[in-house]
PDB file of C-alpha atoms in Angstrom:
ATOM      1  CA  MET A   1      -3.563  -3.309 -58.781  1.00 85.00           C
ATOM      2  CA  PHE A   2      -0.975  -3.554 -56.099  1.00 92.00           C
ATOM      3  CA  ARG A   3       1.887  -2.976 -58.803  1.00 90.00           C
ATOM      4  CA  SER A   4       0.370   0.213 -60.279  1.00 91.00           C
ATOM      5  CA  ALA A   5      -0.740   2.007 -56.934  1.00 95.00           C
ATOM      6  CA  VAL A   6       0.550   2.246 -53.197  1.00 97.00           C
ATOM      7  CA  ALA A   7      -2.504   3.621 -51.341  1.00 97.00           C
ATOM      8  CA  PHE A   8      -6.340   2.520 -51.539  1.00 97.00           C
ATOM      9  CA  ARG A   9      -9.404   2.840 -49.779  1.00 96.00           C
ATOM     10  CA  TRP A  10     -12.008   0.203 -48.897  1.00 95.00           C
ATOM     11  CA  ASN A  11     -15.102   1.629 -49.996  1.00 90.00           C
ATOM     12  CA  HIS A  12     -18.533   1.338 -49.040  1.00 87.00           C
ATOM     13  CA  ASP A  13     -19.618  -1.151 -51.546  1.00 86.00           C
ATOM     14  CA  GLY A  14     -16.895  -3.429 -49.870  1.00 86.00           C
ATOM     15  CA  GLN A  15     -14.483  -3.196 -52.807  1.00 91.00           C
ATOM     16  CA  LEU A  16     -10.897  -1.957 -53.068  1.00 95.00           C
ATOM     17  CA  GLU A  17     -10.268   1.202 -54.720  1.00 95.00           C
ATOM     18  CA  ALA A  18      -6.939   2.642 -55.665  1.00 96.00           C
ATOM     19  CA  LEU A  19      -6.190   6.243 -54.895  1.00 96.00           C
ATOM     20  CA  GLU A  20      -5.007   7.966 -57.946  1.00 93.00           C
ATOM     21  CA  HIS A  21      -3.764  11.109 -55.793  1.00 94.00           C
ATOM     22  CA  PRO A  22      -2.610   9.907 -52.432  1.00 94.00           C
ATOM     23  CA  ASP A  23      -1.549  12.562 -49.780  1.00 93.00           C
ATOM     24  CA  LEU A  24       2.092  11.650 -49.488  1.00 91.00           C
ATOM     25  CA  VAL A  25       3.914  13.265 -46.425  1.00 91.00           C
ATOM     26  CA  ARG A  26       7.779  13.504 -46.390  1.00 90.00           C
ATOM     27  CA  ARG A  27       9.221  12.983 -43.067  1.00 90.00           C
ATOM     28  CA  GLU A  28      11.160  15.963 -42.913  1.00 87.00           C
ATOM     29  CA  GLN A  29       8.034  18.153 -43.050  1.00 85.00           C
ATOM     30  CA  LEU A  30       7.146  17.062 -39.741  1.00 90.00           C
ATOM     31  CA  LEU A  31       8.893  18.750 -37.044  1.00 87.00           C
ATOM     32  CA  GLY A  32       9.009  18.253 -33.267  1.00 85.00           C
ATOM     33  CA  LEU A  33       8.051  14.404 -33.939  1.00 89.00           C
ATOM     34  CA  ASP A  34      11.366  13.007 -34.150  1.00 90.00           C
ATOM     35  CA  GLY A  35      10.879  10.302 -31.145  1.00 93.00           C
ATOM     36  CA  HIS A  36       7.411   9.111 -32.564  1.00 95.00           C
ATOM     37  CA  LEU A  37       8.774   8.954 -36.025  1.00 95.00           C
ATOM     38  CA  GLU A  38      11.781   6.717 -35.216  1.00 96.00           C
ATOM     39  CA  ARG A  39       9.488   4.207 -33.730  1.00 97.00           C
ATOM     40  CA  LEU A  40       7.126   4.490 -36.314  1.00 97.00           C
ATOM     41  CA  HIS A  41       9.517   4.108 -39.125  1.00 97.00           C
ATOM     42  CA  ARG A  42      11.549   1.509 -37.304  1.00 98.00           C
ATOM     43  CA  ASN A  43       8.449  -0.684 -36.478  1.00 98.00           C
ATOM     44  CA  THR A  44       7.447  -0.384 -40.109  1.00 98.00           C
ATOM     45  CA  HIS A  45      11.068  -1.282 -41.499  1.00 98.00           C
ATOM     46  CA  GLN A  46      10.843  -4.569 -39.355  1.00 98.00           C
ATOM     47  CA  PHE A  47       7.647  -5.267 -40.934  1.00 98.00           C
ATOM     48  CA  VAL A  48       8.646  -4.731 -44.502  1.00 98.00           C
ATOM     49  CA  ALA A  49      11.736  -6.857 -43.907  1.00 97.00           C
ATOM     50  CA  GLY A  50       9.730  -9.762 -42.716  1.00 96.00           C
ATOM     51  CA  LEU A  51      10.423  -9.393 -38.879  1.00 97.00           C
ATOM     52  CA  PRO A  52       8.084  -9.265 -35.980  1.00 96.00           C
ATOM     53  CA  ALA A  53       6.186  -5.848 -35.793  1.00 97.00           C
ATOM     54  CA  ASN A  54       3.602  -4.355 -33.991  1.00 96.00           C
ATOM     55  CA  ASN A  55       0.136  -2.933 -34.667  1.00 96.00           C
ATOM     56  CA  ILE A  56       0.584   0.945 -33.559  1.00 96.00           C
ATOM     57  CA  LEU A  57      -2.183   3.352 -31.919  1.00 95.00           C
ATOM     58  CA  LEU A  58      -1.287   6.947 -32.426  1.00 96.00           C
ATOM     59  CA  TRP A  59      -3.587   9.045 -29.845  1.00 94.00           C
ATOM     60  CA  GLY A  60      -3.866  12.749 -28.979  1.00 92.00           C
ATOM     61  CA  GLU A  61      -5.653  15.865 -29.910  1.00 88.00           C
ATOM     62  CA  ARG A  62      -6.625  16.866 -33.405  1.00 89.00           C
ATOM     63  CA  GLY A  63      -3.936  18.341 -35.674  1.00 88.00           C
ATOM     64  CA  THR A  64      -0.811  17.178 -33.798  1.00 91.00           C
ATOM     65  CA  GLY A  65       0.462  15.113 -36.581  1.00 92.00           C
ATOM     66  CA  LYS A  66      -0.989  11.552 -36.299  1.00 95.00           C
ATOM     67  CA  SER A  67      -2.286  11.090 -39.573  1.00 95.00           C
ATOM     68  CA  SER A  68       0.654  12.860 -41.183  1.00 94.00           C
ATOM     69  CA  ALA A  69       3.191  10.647 -39.397  1.00 96.00           C
ATOM     70  CA  VAL A  70       1.403   7.313 -40.836  1.00 97.00           C
ATOM     71  CA  LYS A  71       1.156   8.887 -44.258  1.00 96.00           C
ATOM     72  CA  SER A  72       4.874   9.643 -44.080  1.00 96.00           C
ATOM     73  CA  LEU A  73       5.681   5.946 -44.429  1.00 97.00           C
ATOM     74  CA  LEU A  74       4.627   5.334 -47.818  1.00 96.00           C
ATOM     75  CA  PRO A  75       7.227   7.655 -49.612  1.00 96.00           C
ATOM     76  CA  VAL A  76       9.955   5.672 -47.696  1.00 96.00           C
ATOM     77  CA  PHE A  77       8.932   2.074 -47.855  1.00 98.00           C
ATOM     78  CA  ALA A  78       6.333   1.594 -50.998  1.00 96.00           C
ATOM     79  CA  GLU A  79       9.556   0.716 -53.064  1.00 96.00           C
ATOM     80  CA  GLN A  80      10.155  -2.255 -50.237  1.00 96.00           C
ATOM     81  CA  GLY A  81       6.564  -3.452 -51.095  1.00 97.00           C
ATOM     82  CA  LEU A  82       4.493  -1.611 -48.408  1.00 98.00           C
ATOM     83  CA  ARG A  83       0.964  -0.510 -49.677  1.00 98.00           C
ATOM     84  CA  MET A  84      -1.512   1.213 -47.429  1.00 98.00           C
ATOM     85  CA  ILE A  85      -5.273   0.618 -47.295  1.00 97.00           C
ATOM     86  CA  GLU A  86      -7.631   3.332 -45.534  1.00 96.00           C
ATOM     87  CA  VAL A  87     -10.304   1.729 -43.711  1.00 95.00           C
ATOM     88  CA  HIS A  88     -13.119   3.820 -42.296  1.00 92.00           C
ATOM     89  CA  LYS A  89     -14.606   2.724 -38.914  1.00 88.00           C
ATOM     90  CA  GLU A  90     -17.753   1.950 -40.556  1.00 88.00           C
ATOM     91  CA  GLU A  91     -16.274  -0.634 -42.791  1.00 91.00           C
ATOM     92  CA  LEU A  92     -14.356  -2.325 -40.106  1.00 90.00           C
ATOM     93  CA  TYR A  93     -17.004  -5.091 -40.227  1.00 90.00           C
ATOM     94  CA  HIS A  94     -15.436  -6.152 -43.503  1.00 92.00           C
ATOM     95  CA  LEU A  95     -12.061  -7.158 -41.956  1.00 92.00           C
ATOM     96  CA  PRO A  96     -12.797 -10.703 -42.471  1.00 91.00           C
ATOM     97  CA  ALA A  97     -13.008 -10.240 -46.147  1.00 93.00           C
ATOM     98  CA  ILE A  98     -10.201  -7.651 -46.299  1.00 95.00           C
ATOM     99  CA  THR A  99      -7.742 -10.265 -44.669  1.00 94.00           C
ATOM    100  CA  ARG A 100      -8.841 -12.897 -47.065  1.00 94.00           C
ATOM    101  CA  LEU A 101      -7.950 -10.678 -49.996  1.00 94.00           C
ATOM    102  CA  LEU A 102      -4.657  -9.659 -48.635  1.00 96.00           C
ATOM    103  CA  ARG A 103      -3.294 -12.705 -46.884  1.00 95.00           C
ATOM    104  CA  THR A 104      -1.984 -14.360 -50.114  1.00 94.00           C
ATOM    105  CA  GLN A 105      -0.624 -11.230 -51.636  1.00 96.00           C
ATOM    106  CA  PRO A 106       3.157 -10.659 -51.996  1.00 96.00           C
ATOM    107  CA  TYR A 107       3.296  -7.177 -50.473  1.00 97.00           C
ATOM    108  CA  ARG A 108       3.020  -5.623 -47.026  1.00 98.00           C
ATOM    109  CA  PHE A 109       0.209  -4.084 -46.078  1.00 98.00           C
ATOM    110  CA  ILE A 110      -0.787  -1.313 -43.347  1.00 98.00           C
ATOM    111  CA  LEU A 111      -4.574  -1.102 -42.809  1.00 97.00           C
ATOM    112  CA  PHE A 112      -4.827   2.731 -41.831  1.00 97.00           C
ATOM    113  CA  CYS A 113      -8.063   3.609 -39.511  1.00 95.00           C
ATOM    114  CA  ASP A 114      -8.061   7.302 -39.087  1.00 93.00           C
ATOM    115  CA  ASP A 115     -10.221   8.887 -36.142  1.00 88.00           C
ATOM    116  CA  LEU A 116     -10.985   5.865 -34.310  1.00 88.00           C
ATOM    117  CA  SER A 117     -13.425   5.591 -31.539  1.00 81.00           C
ATOM    118  CA  PHE A 118     -16.279   3.263 -30.726  1.00 78.00           C
ATOM    119  CA  ASP A 119     -19.748   3.639 -28.770  1.00 75.00           C
ATOM    120  CA  GLU A 120     -21.339   0.684 -27.258  1.00 65.00           C
ATOM    121  CA  ASN A 121     -22.143  -2.361 -29.694  1.00 69.00           C
ATOM    122  CA  GLU A 122     -21.217  -0.359 -32.647  1.00 73.00           C
ATOM    123  CA  PRO A 123     -20.278  -2.553 -35.841  1.00 72.00           C
ATOM    124  CA  GLY A 124     -16.774  -3.188 -36.428  1.00 79.00           C
ATOM    125  CA  TYR A 125     -15.551  -3.151 -32.909  1.00 81.00           C
ATOM    126  CA  ARG A 126     -15.545  -7.008 -32.409  1.00 81.00           C
ATOM    127  CA  GLU A 127     -13.989  -7.573 -35.708  1.00 85.00           C
ATOM    128  CA  LEU A 128     -10.983  -5.323 -34.808  1.00 87.00           C
ATOM    129  CA  LYS A 129     -10.844  -6.764 -31.515  1.00 84.00           C
ATOM    130  CA  THR A 130     -10.569 -10.175 -33.063  1.00 84.00           C
ATOM    131  CA  LEU A 131      -8.042  -9.176 -35.657  1.00 86.00           C
ATOM    132  CA  LEU A 132      -5.795  -7.718 -32.944  1.00 84.00           C
ATOM    133  CA  GLN A 133      -6.164 -10.413 -30.488  1.00 78.00           C
ATOM    134  CA  GLY A 134      -5.954 -13.205 -32.583  1.00 71.00           C
ATOM    135  CA  GLY A 135      -8.918 -15.668 -32.775  1.00 74.00           C
ATOM    136  CA  LEU A 136      -8.882 -19.150 -33.865  1.00 78.00           C
ATOM    137  CA  GLU A 137      -7.669 -18.146 -37.223  1.00 81.00           C
ATOM    138  CA  ALA A 138      -4.179 -16.288 -37.121  1.00 85.00           C
ATOM    139  CA  PRO A 139      -3.900 -12.975 -38.453  1.00 88.00           C
ATOM    140  CA  PRO A 140      -2.049 -12.529 -41.690  1.00 92.00           C
ATOM    141  CA  PRO A 141       1.632 -12.150 -41.426  1.00 94.00           C
ATOM    142  CA  ASN A 142       1.700  -9.459 -44.124  1.00 97.00           C
ATOM    143  CA  MET A 143      -0.752  -6.882 -42.509  1.00 97.00           C
ATOM    144  CA  LEU A 144      -0.597  -4.517 -39.685  1.00 97.00           C
ATOM    145  CA  ILE A 145      -3.042  -1.895 -38.341  1.00 96.00           C
ATOM    146  CA  TYR A 146      -1.964   1.499 -37.599  1.00 97.00           C
ATOM    147  CA  ALA A 147      -5.040   3.735 -36.099  1.00 94.00           C
ATOM    148  CA  THR A 148      -5.142   7.160 -34.911  1.00 94.00           C
ATOM    149  CA  ALA A 149      -7.640   8.457 -32.313  1.00 92.00           C
ATOM    150  CA  ASN A 150      -8.335  11.671 -30.196  1.00 88.00           C
ATOM    151  CA  ARG A 151      -8.279   9.796 -26.699  1.00 84.00           C
ATOM    152  CA  ARG A 152      -6.330   6.748 -25.744  1.00 80.00           C
ATOM    153  CA  HIS A 153      -9.087   4.515 -24.808  1.00 80.00           C
ATOM    154  CA  LEU A 154     -11.274   3.721 -27.827  1.00 78.00           C
ATOM    155  CA  MET A 155     -14.362   2.943 -25.942  1.00 70.00           C
ATOM    156  CA  PRO A 156     -16.150   5.497 -23.705  1.00 64.00           C
ATOM    157  CA  GLU A 157     -15.985   5.243 -20.175  1.00 59.00           C
ATOM    158  CA  ARG A 158     -19.118   6.099 -18.360  1.00 56.00           C
ATOM    159  CA  LEU A 159     -20.137   6.797 -14.679  1.00 48.00           C
ATOM    160  CA  GLU A 160     -22.245   3.746 -14.741  1.00 54.00           C
ATOM    161  CA  ASP A 161     -18.997   1.713 -15.141  1.00 52.00           C
ATOM    162  CA  ASN A 162     -17.965   2.438 -11.550  1.00 53.00           C
ATOM    163  CA  ALA A 163     -18.294   0.619  -8.430  1.00 52.00           C
ATOM    164  CA  ASP A 164     -21.625   2.127  -8.062  1.00 53.00           C
ATOM    165  CA  SER A 165     -22.953  -0.090 -11.178  1.00 52.00           C
ATOM    166  CA  ALA A 166     -25.804  -2.650 -10.895  1.00 54.00           C
ATOM    167  CA  GLU A 167     -23.088  -5.299 -12.311  1.00 54.00           C
ATOM    168  CA  ILE A 168     -21.711  -7.750  -9.804  1.00 52.00           C
ATOM    169  CA  HIS A 169     -18.193  -7.086 -11.203  1.00 44.00           C
ATOM    170  CA  PRO A 170     -17.990  -4.055 -12.718  1.00 51.00           C
ATOM    171  CA  GLU A 171     -14.189  -3.764 -12.944  1.00 53.00           C
ATOM    172  CA  GLU A 172     -14.755  -6.431 -15.473  1.00 49.00           C
ATOM    173  CA  ALA A 173     -16.869  -4.169 -17.655  1.00 48.00           C
ATOM    174  CA  VAL A 174     -14.263  -1.346 -17.485  1.00 50.00           C
ATOM    175  CA  ALA A 175     -11.565  -3.881 -18.186  1.00 53.00           C
ATOM    176  CA  GLU A 176     -13.260  -4.770 -21.312  1.00 53.00           C
ATOM    177  CA  LYS A 177     -13.640  -1.133 -22.594  1.00 53.00           C
ATOM    178  CA  LEU A 178      -9.975  -0.744 -22.048  1.00 59.00           C
ATOM    179  CA  SER A 179      -8.853  -3.876 -23.415  1.00 67.00           C
ATOM    180  CA  LEU A 180      -9.135  -2.589 -27.042  1.00 78.00           C
ATOM    181  CA  SER A 181      -6.229  -0.134 -26.854  1.00 80.00           C
ATOM    182  CA  ASP A 182      -3.903  -2.726 -25.014  1.00 83.00           C
ATOM    183  CA  ARG A 183      -4.396  -4.764 -28.038  1.00 88.00           C
ATOM    184  CA  PHE A 184      -1.914  -2.239 -29.929  1.00 92.00           C
ATOM    185  CA  GLY A 185       1.593  -3.431 -29.320  1.00 93.00           C
ATOM    186  CA  ILE A 186       2.854   0.101 -29.534  1.00 95.00           C
ATOM    187  CA  THR A 187       0.938   3.328 -28.340  1.00 95.00           C
ATOM    188  CA  LEU A 188       1.883   6.883 -29.164  1.00 95.00           C
ATOM    189  CA  GLY A 189       0.978   9.862 -27.486  1.00 93.00           C
ATOM    190  CA  PHE A 190       0.567  13.246 -29.621  1.00 93.00           C
ATOM    191  CA  TYR A 191       0.529  16.482 -27.645  1.00 90.00           C
ATOM    192  CA  PRO A 192       0.124  19.886 -28.679  1.00 87.00           C
ATOM    193  CA  VAL A 193       3.150  21.955 -29.210  1.00 90.00           C
ATOM    194  CA  ASP A 194       4.469  24.654 -27.134  1.00 92.00           C
ATOM    195  CA  GLN A 195       4.695  28.533 -28.731  1.00 95.00           C
ATOM    196  CA  PRO A 196       8.670  28.082 -29.468  1.00 95.00           C
ATOM    197  CA  GLN A 197       7.926  24.578 -31.499  1.00 93.00           C
ATOM    198  CA  TYR A 198       4.689  26.066 -33.049  1.00 95.00           C
ATOM    199  CA  LEU A 199       6.750  29.188 -34.420  1.00 96.00           C
ATOM    200  CA  ASP A 200       9.691  27.002 -35.517  1.00 95.00           C
ATOM    201  CA  ILE A 201       7.042  25.182 -37.616  1.00 94.00           C
ATOM    202  CA  VAL A 202       5.937  28.446 -38.899  1.00 96.00           C
ATOM    203  CA  ARG A 203       9.400  29.413 -39.929  1.00 96.00           C
ATOM    204  CA  HIS A 204      10.025  26.172 -41.667  1.00 94.00           C
ATOM    205  CA  LEU A 205       6.995  26.468 -43.560  1.00 94.00           C
ATOM    206  CA  ALA A 206       7.645  29.987 -44.626  1.00 96.00           C
ATOM    207  CA  ARG A 207      11.350  29.310 -45.770  1.00 95.00           C
ATOM    208  CA  GLU A 208      10.113  26.451 -47.704  1.00 92.00           C
ATOM    209  CA  ARG A 209       7.705  28.532 -49.613  1.00 93.00           C
ATOM    210  CA  GLU A 210      10.173  31.594 -49.679  1.00 94.00           C
ATOM    211  CA  LEU A 211       7.556  34.059 -48.455  1.00 95.00           C
ATOM    212  CA  ASN A 212       8.903  37.631 -48.322  1.00 93.00           C
ATOM    213  CA  ILE A 213       8.039  38.778 -44.670  1.00 95.00           C
ATOM    214  CA  SER A 214      10.242  39.718 -41.686  1.00 96.00           C
ATOM    215  CA  ASP A 215      10.575  37.067 -38.745  1.00 96.00           C
ATOM    216  CA  GLU A 216       9.105  39.577 -36.288  1.00 96.00           C
ATOM    217  CA  GLU A 217       5.832  40.175 -38.466  1.00 97.00           C
ATOM    218  CA  LEU A 218       5.564  36.600 -39.305  1.00 97.00           C
ATOM    219  CA  SER A 219       5.963  35.484 -35.629  1.00 97.00           C
ATOM    220  CA  GLN A 220       3.311  38.089 -34.496  1.00 97.00           C
ATOM    221  CA  GLU A 221       0.936  37.073 -37.235  1.00 97.00           C
ATOM    222  CA  ALA A 222       1.328  33.466 -36.355  1.00 97.00           C
ATOM    223  CA  LEU A 223       0.603  33.771 -32.716  1.00 97.00           C
ATOM    224  CA  ARG A 224      -2.525  36.048 -33.464  1.00 97.00           C
ATOM    225  CA  TRP A 225      -3.688  33.288 -35.713  1.00 97.00           C
ATOM    226  CA  ALA A 226      -3.123  30.358 -33.070  1.00 96.00           C
ATOM    227  CA  LEU A 227      -4.967  32.461 -30.602  1.00 95.00           C
ATOM    228  CA  SER A 228      -7.922  32.879 -32.707  1.00 96.00           C
ATOM    229  CA  ARG A 229      -7.971  29.192 -33.262  1.00 92.00           C
ATOM    230  CA  GLY A 230      -7.673  28.399 -29.469  1.00 90.00           C
ATOM    231  CA  SER A 231      -4.670  26.236 -30.077  1.00 88.00           C
ATOM    232  CA  ARG A 232      -1.051  25.402 -31.183  1.00 92.00           C
ATOM    233  CA  SER A 233      -0.314  22.833 -33.530  1.00 91.00           C
ATOM    234  CA  GLY A 234       1.222  21.716 -36.761  1.00 91.00           C
ATOM    235  CA  ARG A 235      -2.091  21.629 -38.530  1.00 92.00           C
ATOM    236  CA  VAL A 236      -2.771  25.248 -36.998  1.00 95.00           C
ATOM    237  CA  ALA A 237       0.586  26.500 -38.270  1.00 95.00           C
ATOM    238  CA  HIS A 238       0.030  24.861 -41.871  1.00 94.00           C
ATOM    239  CA  GLN A 239      -3.256  26.553 -41.996  1.00 96.00           C
ATOM    240  CA  PHE A 240      -1.982  29.918 -40.885  1.00 97.00           C
ATOM    241  CA  VAL A 241       1.103  29.611 -43.795  1.00 97.00           C
ATOM    242  CA  ASP A 242      -1.293  28.706 -46.305  1.00 97.00           C
ATOM    243  CA  ASP A 243      -3.478  31.811 -45.586  1.00 98.00           C
ATOM    244  CA  LEU A 244      -0.524  33.928 -45.395  1.00 97.00           C
ATOM    245  CA  THR A 245       0.720  32.588 -48.762  1.00 97.00           C
ATOM    246  CA  GLY A 246      -2.540  33.216 -50.401  1.00 97.00           C
ATOM    247  CA  ARG A 247      -2.810  37.020 -49.052  1.00 95.00           C
ATOM    248  CA  LEU A 248       0.993  37.591 -49.941  1.00 95.00           C
ATOM    249  CA  GLY A 249       0.144  36.119 -53.335  1.00 94.00           C
ATOM    250  CA  LEU A 250      -3.082  38.320 -53.910  1.00 95.00           C
ATOM    251  CA  ALA A 251      -0.893  41.304 -52.850  1.00 90.00           C
ATOM    252  CA  ALA A 252       1.870  40.596 -55.450  1.00 88.00           C
ATOM    253  CA  LEU A 253      -0.656  40.210 -58.349  1.00 91.00           C
ATOM    254  CA  SER A 254      -2.369  43.359 -56.998  1.00 88.00           C
ATOM    255  CA  GLN A 255       0.862  45.102 -57.635  1.00 84.00           C
ATOM    256  CA  ALA A 256       1.869  43.700 -60.711  1.00 84.00           C
ATOM    257  CA  ARG A 257      -1.719  44.481 -62.201  1.00 84.00           C
ATOM    258  CA  LYS A 258      -1.275  48.189 -60.967  1.00 80.00           C
ATOM    259  CA  ALA A 259       2.269  48.293 -62.566  1.00 76.00           C
ATOM    260  CA  GLY A 260       0.840  47.037 -65.803  1.00 73.00           C
ATOM    261  CA  ASP A 261      -1.944  49.600 -65.634  1.00 71.00           C
ATOM    262  CA  ASP A 262       0.650  52.585 -64.847  1.00 68.00           C
ATOM    263  CA  GLN A 263       2.506  51.816 -67.895  1.00 66.00           C
TER     264      GLN A 263
END
């Protein structure tokens, strides 16, 4: 199975499922993330080389490139034996079974947990914490966890956790909630891009697609799109260029059809 595919999903039936059409992202597509990509790729390079490496938490607002950064690893490291397995939060209680399956395989595995967060007593929290912390059984040396999240601390902090709590030592309850994030050796924060960075991403995508539009018009439309979405990010830039590509394509088809009718 691991010879014929590089990306997998642990499904709801507790089985490993190969992905026939994985979403592979090229590193050069990700603009404005050079520092984070350098750390992410260096850590992964250490891992596939059999050297010590860390679990990684990528946190920040939606659309800032966290998931794409992780997906950019497979095109670079798959030939060196890297395989990636997507594990949804709801399936994390299967972690003991997953580790048993992977431990003896001659590959290097990244468990990709996207959009991770936990509520009180949610299934999977203890299993993930044990795997990151290390229980009596050592974690597999050929497996790491890369997780993305919208907030740095994966457990919600509530007002009742403060000093007015009925607990004798409320600070211990707060520390428990923060401890899961602390178990990731590397934490990378992703933030919205500023206007020049946003426009740079838009221009880069427009050049890749060879769109016939002036820079002034492109910038004006891109800023209007971002304003309508209420944010600037790589995802918003991609969505804008997708829409623009479609509109220009329809206009070209309409022109071609009209020219054909005139003949």
